[in-house]
Amino acid sequence: MQYHKPENFEDAVAIAAQAQGLTRFLAGGTDVLVQLRADIAVPDTLVDVKGIGGVKDITRESDGGWRIGIAVSGAEMTEHPDLGRDWPGVVEATDLIGSTQIQGRATMTGNLCNGSPAADAVPAMVAVGMSVSVTGPDGTRRVPVEEIPAGPGRTSLAKGEMISALHIPPRGAAGGDAYLRFIPRTEMDIAVVGCAVNLRLDGDTVAEARVALGAVAPTVLLVADAADALVGTTLDDKALDALAEAASAACKPIDDKRGTVKFRTHVAGVLARRAAKIAYDRARSTRT
Amino acid sequence: MALDSLKSEGFKQVGTRPDRPDGFDKVTGRAKFGADATAPGMLHAAIVRSPHAHARITRIDTSKAEALTGVKGVVTRADFATGLKGENWNILENVMAGDTALYDGHAVAAVAATSPLIARDAAKLIEVEYEILPHVTDVDEAMAEGAPVIREGAADKSVPPGLHPNVVRYHESGHGDVDKGFAEADLVIEDHFRTEATHQGYIEPHACLATLGGDGKGELWCCTQGHWNVQKICSALLGLETSQLRVTASEIGGGFGGKTTVFIEPVALALSRKTNKPVKLVMSRSEVFRATGPTSSTSMDVKIGMKKDGTITAAQGVFRLQGGAFPGAPCEFTAMCAFAPYALKNVHQVGYDVIANRPKQAAYRAPGSPMAAFAVESVIDELCGQLGLDPIETRLKNASKRGTKASFGPTFDQIGLVETLEAAKAHPHYSAPLKPGQGRGISCGFWFNHGGETAVSLALSEDGTAQLAVGTPDIGGSRASMALMAAEELGIPYENIRVTIADTATLGYNEVSHGSRVTYASGLATIEAARDAVKKLCARAAAKWGIPEDAVKWENGCAVPSGPNAGDFDPLPIDQITKRMGATGGPIVGHFEATPEGAGVSFATHIVDAEVDPETGKTSVVRYTVVQDAGKAIHPTYVEGQFQGGAAQGIGWALNEEYIYGEDGRLQNAVFLDYRIPVASDLPMIDTVIVEVPNPGHPYGVRGVGETSICPPLAAIANAVSAAAGVRLHELPMSPPRILTALEKQRDG
Ligand SMILES: Cc1cc2nc3c(=O)[nH]c(=O)nc-3n(C[C@H](O)[C@H](O)[C@H](O)COP(=O)(O)OP(=O)(O)OC[C@H]3O[C@@H](n4cnc5c(N)ncnc54)[C@H](O)[C@@H]3O)c2cc1C
């Protein structure tokens, strides 16, 4: 196994492009090191990204959006004075991963690129419309988050490509986001279902909405029907019923040791309803 | 057993709460656990395990592994003793498969190499060919006609004719006429219950360091609840003379019954004998789940008849236990504990021990009893509900007392069930209001407790301090309790006593730390050894003073004349006597060896409040109170710790822990991520009430407390959840999907 710690993205992608066998980028390592120890994925090349300049930075862009470095941990996002005020759902989703120890290491980038259908940060990232910068030997492009996962354990990144930054759009006025997951315990568990809702209000009426589901399909789902059920409503019971129904209808889960098809499908609707209420309340409380 | 004297009051040290003697080592990391031992030239071992639930082993080719640089030796079944019988054969077959792999994770070969990584790589190079056989993992399926036979001839004589060969033991007991009793009842409820296997979940995986030479002399360091048992079994499995293998117990990171047998120790010894080097073997967590003893899974039918006033007229239970591929599922304990809390005229219980393609079950805290309580106490709860009776009053009405003929035969001596029920009734928890969506559950529980072979030695030092050597590994703070009891008898400070878990060469045979026996049996032996030392101290004082030995008594750490007629001498403190030991007759050592048989049985009553989310089926335990009879709490903090630990493990067992097998018979969740043990934030603060009804069989009245605490939780939580959800739950774990399904069934009528 070869370990590299490049100081810039150019070197990092060059190493990855030339590497033979299995390559892994090492962000927090909470997936990579666990999989290595368990013989699930033993990389031939490890590219530690934490030596690259700026990867620990959280920066507000001139348009009011945010740029998150690829090695920023969930705990660092929580500690940031302003990020959580704009995007509480994204911060919560990232910083509920694992336990206190894990939260000091685990990154959104790693959560996304590990490719787990149950990754907690990913539905929140999708719901708020995040995108990522993908850097490869041929330069850098912007890709919406939902285009990165390609299936369990797989991403759409080509050999030699890596994520070099995460981008959150400007919050704008009267918006709120929220993420809820279902686990049978209180922590240290994998989401049986995850649901993120992001919306913006015009008065008391939902003007825009995005609803994303995790752990109910091979990749994260952006559920347009669920969002449509909210837009134009004041989140009355009818709207919530329609939301829950649309969320459940979108599920294509599996039966496994963590939950049944029936259970996941039902709980997706329950969580959508609850997350929508939280996002709605947050949007109302930030309305100026 | 006749006791020199019973002490019930005037304790100076017993009942206080000093820091545990092993605390400093544990918080500073100085304590040495199983994997902390090293030896010069040590090799590391890895085990090759079957990926199949049931398969004939047709070929094992070790040549590629042996050719790998750094590999020093490989063992298979051929490297162990032959001609073993009974439980020794079962254990060997479990430790290293013979012709057939009997479960997913069954060991088939092992390799020793110069590093752990080389050993792991070498294990992957060992080629094993299997012929896959049909398998069965469910208890009811394993007993059914046509089920694959795990092993012909495994059944013993207790099994009636006509049953499937997978039924290997049978138990039946009771008294009275249950049919007559049911006829007298105003309401009879019969129901079916199931529980899934759970693992003891100790944090420390099994680990050992073994040295065994061609001369048949060996040294073994291992993490175990009982090193004399390890010595005996390993000697048999390797064909050694017992005394030539010295075994030392490490500090132990939890056992809960799961470390009362051997898994890796014989393998490490065999590899050491083969390579002529010390061999270290440490299990991974997945190996612990796949190949060490979980508890049994069960299928149970319970029928109880009750009069309108709450009197139980008859009770009957059928308990089927699946205990893996070998006999030993504690079906008789399940049957015998089931109705023990109640004074019944008519009672009948049957137990089946059933084998299946799963790892050999091992003891888990009150083996068999928690499941029985789940079934029985659920039915009692249902009866109380339907008859509009208070659950505690009803239990009080039927409670076993001194003189009750127990459901399993003997007549109870002084016991404390009524006292735990009264204390529960008086506890503010029982009358606290519940919030909407919450339910309250009550359950009683029973465990026998055990005495067992015990040897203790207490040596005095020249400065008047004492070294106490016991042979029971400390799995619950027992060193603190031993030191308190020795200090009480000797009249010296707690801190002046150093308690050591001695190795097998130092003391006579000590039975495993199981059966909640340690504070009872090693405690009794400690008290008797201290009294023996005191007698010798008094004799030295008598000789000095020139008066008869019986004219000297021991008070506050000093020899004093026993009365005015004995003479007028100043008290002679312990250190004044020990300082001159050498010149006055030699070392002073108290000792005691016996098999105490007065381990008083123990009862508990638990109160639980649970809240169920009707939309997701998720349960939160919001309040929990344990009330248990400890006889006499030597160190109340560690008694409370046992109470809380039993409740915590019960919460996991009741709500989320389970062995999940796939269609292929392979274990699906052999990691803590998916084997859902409760984490700290899943638990409420667990309140405790120590009831003290002295056990007449112990000098201070001690009853074991380690196991009874896990008997009521499954039922108490099930009763709370059923009350909160408004529907009776019949199967553990009560995971969210199961609760939602039950709610849905009820809605659909
Ligand atoms: C005890 C424990 C509990 C956990 N609990 C949860 C949980 O509750 N919810 C949850 O979702 N997950 C959980 N996880 C999984 C893990 O912590 C998360 O997926 C985490 O976000 C991974 O981030 P990381 O920085 O540690 O990634 P790493 O392990 O460093 O990397 C993960 C993957 O991302 C790739 N990668 C990293 N950086 C880049 C990059 N810049 N470009 C391209 N690819 C990259 C790596 O190659 C690797 O495949 C848990 C893990 C553990 C050990």
PDB file of N, CA and C in Angstrom, chain B residues 86-87 89-90 151 153-156 166 168-169 323-330 353-355 360-361:
ATOM      1  N   GLY B  86     -18.562 -36.994  25.758  1.00  0.00           N
ATOM      2  CA  GLY B  86     -19.434 -36.051  26.468  1.00  0.00           C
ATOM      3  C   GLY B  86     -19.114 -34.604  26.154  1.00  0.00           C
ATOM      4  N   GLU B  87     -19.161 -33.762  27.198  1.00  0.00           N
ATOM      5  CA  GLU B  87     -19.000 -32.327  26.984  1.00  0.00           C
ATOM      6  C   GLU B  87     -17.596 -31.974  26.467  1.00  0.00           C
ATOM      7  N   TRP B  89     -15.929 -33.670  24.309  1.00  0.00           N
ATOM      8  CA  TRP B  89     -15.999 -33.865  22.856  1.00  0.00           C
ATOM      9  C   TRP B  89     -16.763 -32.696  22.214  1.00  0.00           C
ATOM     10  N   ASN B  90     -17.868 -32.317  22.831  1.00  0.00           N
ATOM     11  CA  ASN B  90     -18.652 -31.193  22.291  1.00  0.00           C
ATOM     12  C   ASN B  90     -17.784 -29.941  22.178  1.00  0.00           C
ATOM     13  N   ARG B 151     -26.953 -33.936  14.000  1.00  0.00           N
ATOM     14  CA  ARG B 151     -26.059 -35.037  14.351  1.00  0.00           C
ATOM     15  C   ARG B 151     -26.892 -36.167  14.930  1.00  0.00           C
ATOM     16  N   GLY B 153     -27.810 -39.324  17.091  1.00  0.00           N
ATOM     17  CA  GLY B 153     -27.302 -39.851  18.365  1.00  0.00           C
ATOM     18  C   GLY B 153     -26.863 -38.787  19.345  1.00  0.00           C
ATOM     19  N   ALA B 154     -27.236 -37.539  19.110  1.00  0.00           N
ATOM     20  CA  ALA B 154     -26.834 -36.476  20.046  1.00  0.00           C
ATOM     21  C   ALA B 154     -27.748 -36.421  21.263  1.00  0.00           C
ATOM     22  N   ALA B 155     -28.917 -37.057  21.156  1.00  0.00           N
ATOM     23  CA  ALA B 155     -29.891 -36.963  22.247  1.00  0.00           C
ATOM     24  C   ALA B 155     -29.493 -37.856  23.416  1.00  0.00           C
ATOM     25  N   ASP B 156     -29.831 -37.415  24.630  1.00  0.00           N
ATOM     26  CA  ASP B 156     -29.578 -38.269  25.791  1.00  0.00           C
ATOM     27  C   ASP B 156     -30.855 -39.009  26.188  1.00  0.00           C
ATOM     28  N   ASN B 166     -33.036 -33.806  16.498  1.00  0.00           N
ATOM     29  CA  ASN B 166     -32.461 -32.532  16.947  1.00  0.00           C
ATOM     30  C   ASN B 166     -32.903 -32.146  18.365  1.00  0.00           C
ATOM     31  N   VAL B 168     -32.419 -32.876  21.853  1.00  0.00           N
ATOM     32  CA  VAL B 168     -31.343 -33.653  22.470  1.00  0.00           C
ATOM     33  C   VAL B 168     -31.474 -33.814  23.978  1.00  0.00           C
ATOM     34  N   ARG B 169     -32.293 -32.978  24.620  1.00  0.00           N
ATOM     35  CA  ARG B 169     -32.547 -33.156  26.054  1.00  0.00           C
ATOM     36  C   ARG B 169     -33.982 -32.728  26.319  1.00  0.00           C
ATOM     37  N   GLY B 323     -30.055 -24.057  21.059  1.00  0.00           N
ATOM     38  CA  GLY B 323     -28.776 -23.672  21.655  1.00  0.00           C
ATOM     39  C   GLY B 323     -27.583 -23.930  20.755  1.00  0.00           C
ATOM     40  N   GLY B 324     -27.784 -23.835  19.427  1.00  0.00           N
ATOM     41  CA  GLY B 324     -26.666 -24.084  18.526  1.00  0.00           C
ATOM     42  C   GLY B 324     -26.504 -25.559  18.237  1.00  0.00           C
ATOM     43  N   ALA B 325     -25.346 -25.926  17.706  1.00  0.00           N
ATOM     44  CA  ALA B 325     -25.156 -27.262  17.156  1.00  0.00           C
ATOM     45  C   ALA B 325     -24.817 -28.324  18.191  1.00  0.00           C
ATOM     46  N   PHE B 326     -24.891 -27.960  19.472  1.00  0.00           N
ATOM     47  CA  PHE B 326     -24.516 -28.908  20.529  1.00  0.00           C
ATOM     48  C   PHE B 326     -25.553 -28.885  21.646  1.00  0.00           C
ATOM     49  N   PRO B 327     -25.658 -29.990  22.390  1.00  0.00           N
ATOM     50  CA  PRO B 327     -26.577 -29.976  23.532  1.00  0.00           C
ATOM     51  C   PRO B 327     -26.141 -28.928  24.547  1.00  0.00           C
ATOM     52  N   GLY B 328     -27.069 -28.446  25.330  1.00  0.00           N
ATOM     53  CA  GLY B 328     -26.689 -27.521  26.397  1.00  0.00           C
ATOM     54  C   GLY B 328     -27.598 -26.327  26.578  1.00  0.00           C
ATOM     55  N   ALA B 329     -28.517 -26.088  25.651  1.00  0.00           N
ATOM     56  CA  ALA B 329     -29.457 -24.982  25.866  1.00  0.00           C
ATOM     57  C   ALA B 329     -30.158 -25.225  27.203  1.00  0.00           C
ATOM     58  N   PRO B 330     -30.204 -24.207  28.056  1.00  0.00           N
ATOM     59  CA  PRO B 330     -30.638 -24.431  29.445  1.00  0.00           C
ATOM     60  C   PRO B 330     -32.149 -24.567  29.599  1.00  0.00           C
ATOM     61  N   ASP B 353     -34.423 -29.088  24.697  1.00  0.00           N
ATOM     62  CA  ASP B 353     -33.128 -28.578  24.242  1.00  0.00           C
ATOM     63  C   ASP B 353     -32.968 -29.030  22.791  1.00  0.00           C
ATOM     64  N   VAL B 354     -32.898 -28.044  21.876  1.00  0.00           N
ATOM     65  CA  VAL B 354     -32.934 -28.345  20.440  1.00  0.00           C
ATOM     66  C   VAL B 354     -31.646 -27.857  19.790  1.00  0.00           C
ATOM     67  N   ILE B 355     -31.035 -28.696  18.948  1.00  0.00           N
ATOM     68  CA  ILE B 355     -29.821 -28.254  18.250  1.00  0.00           C
ATOM     69  C   ILE B 355     -30.150 -27.771  16.842  1.00  0.00           C
ATOM     70  N   LYS B 360     -22.540 -22.697  19.302  1.00  0.00           N
ATOM     71  CA  LYS B 360     -22.881 -23.327  20.579  1.00  0.00           C
ATOM     72  C   LYS B 360     -23.232 -22.237  21.587  1.00  0.00           C
ATOM     73  N   GLN B 361     -24.431 -22.294  22.111  1.00  0.00           N
ATOM     74  CA  GLN B 361     -24.819 -21.280  23.097  1.00  0.00           C
ATOM     75  C   GLN B 361     -23.909 -21.362  24.313  1.00  0.00           C
TER      76      GLN B 361
END
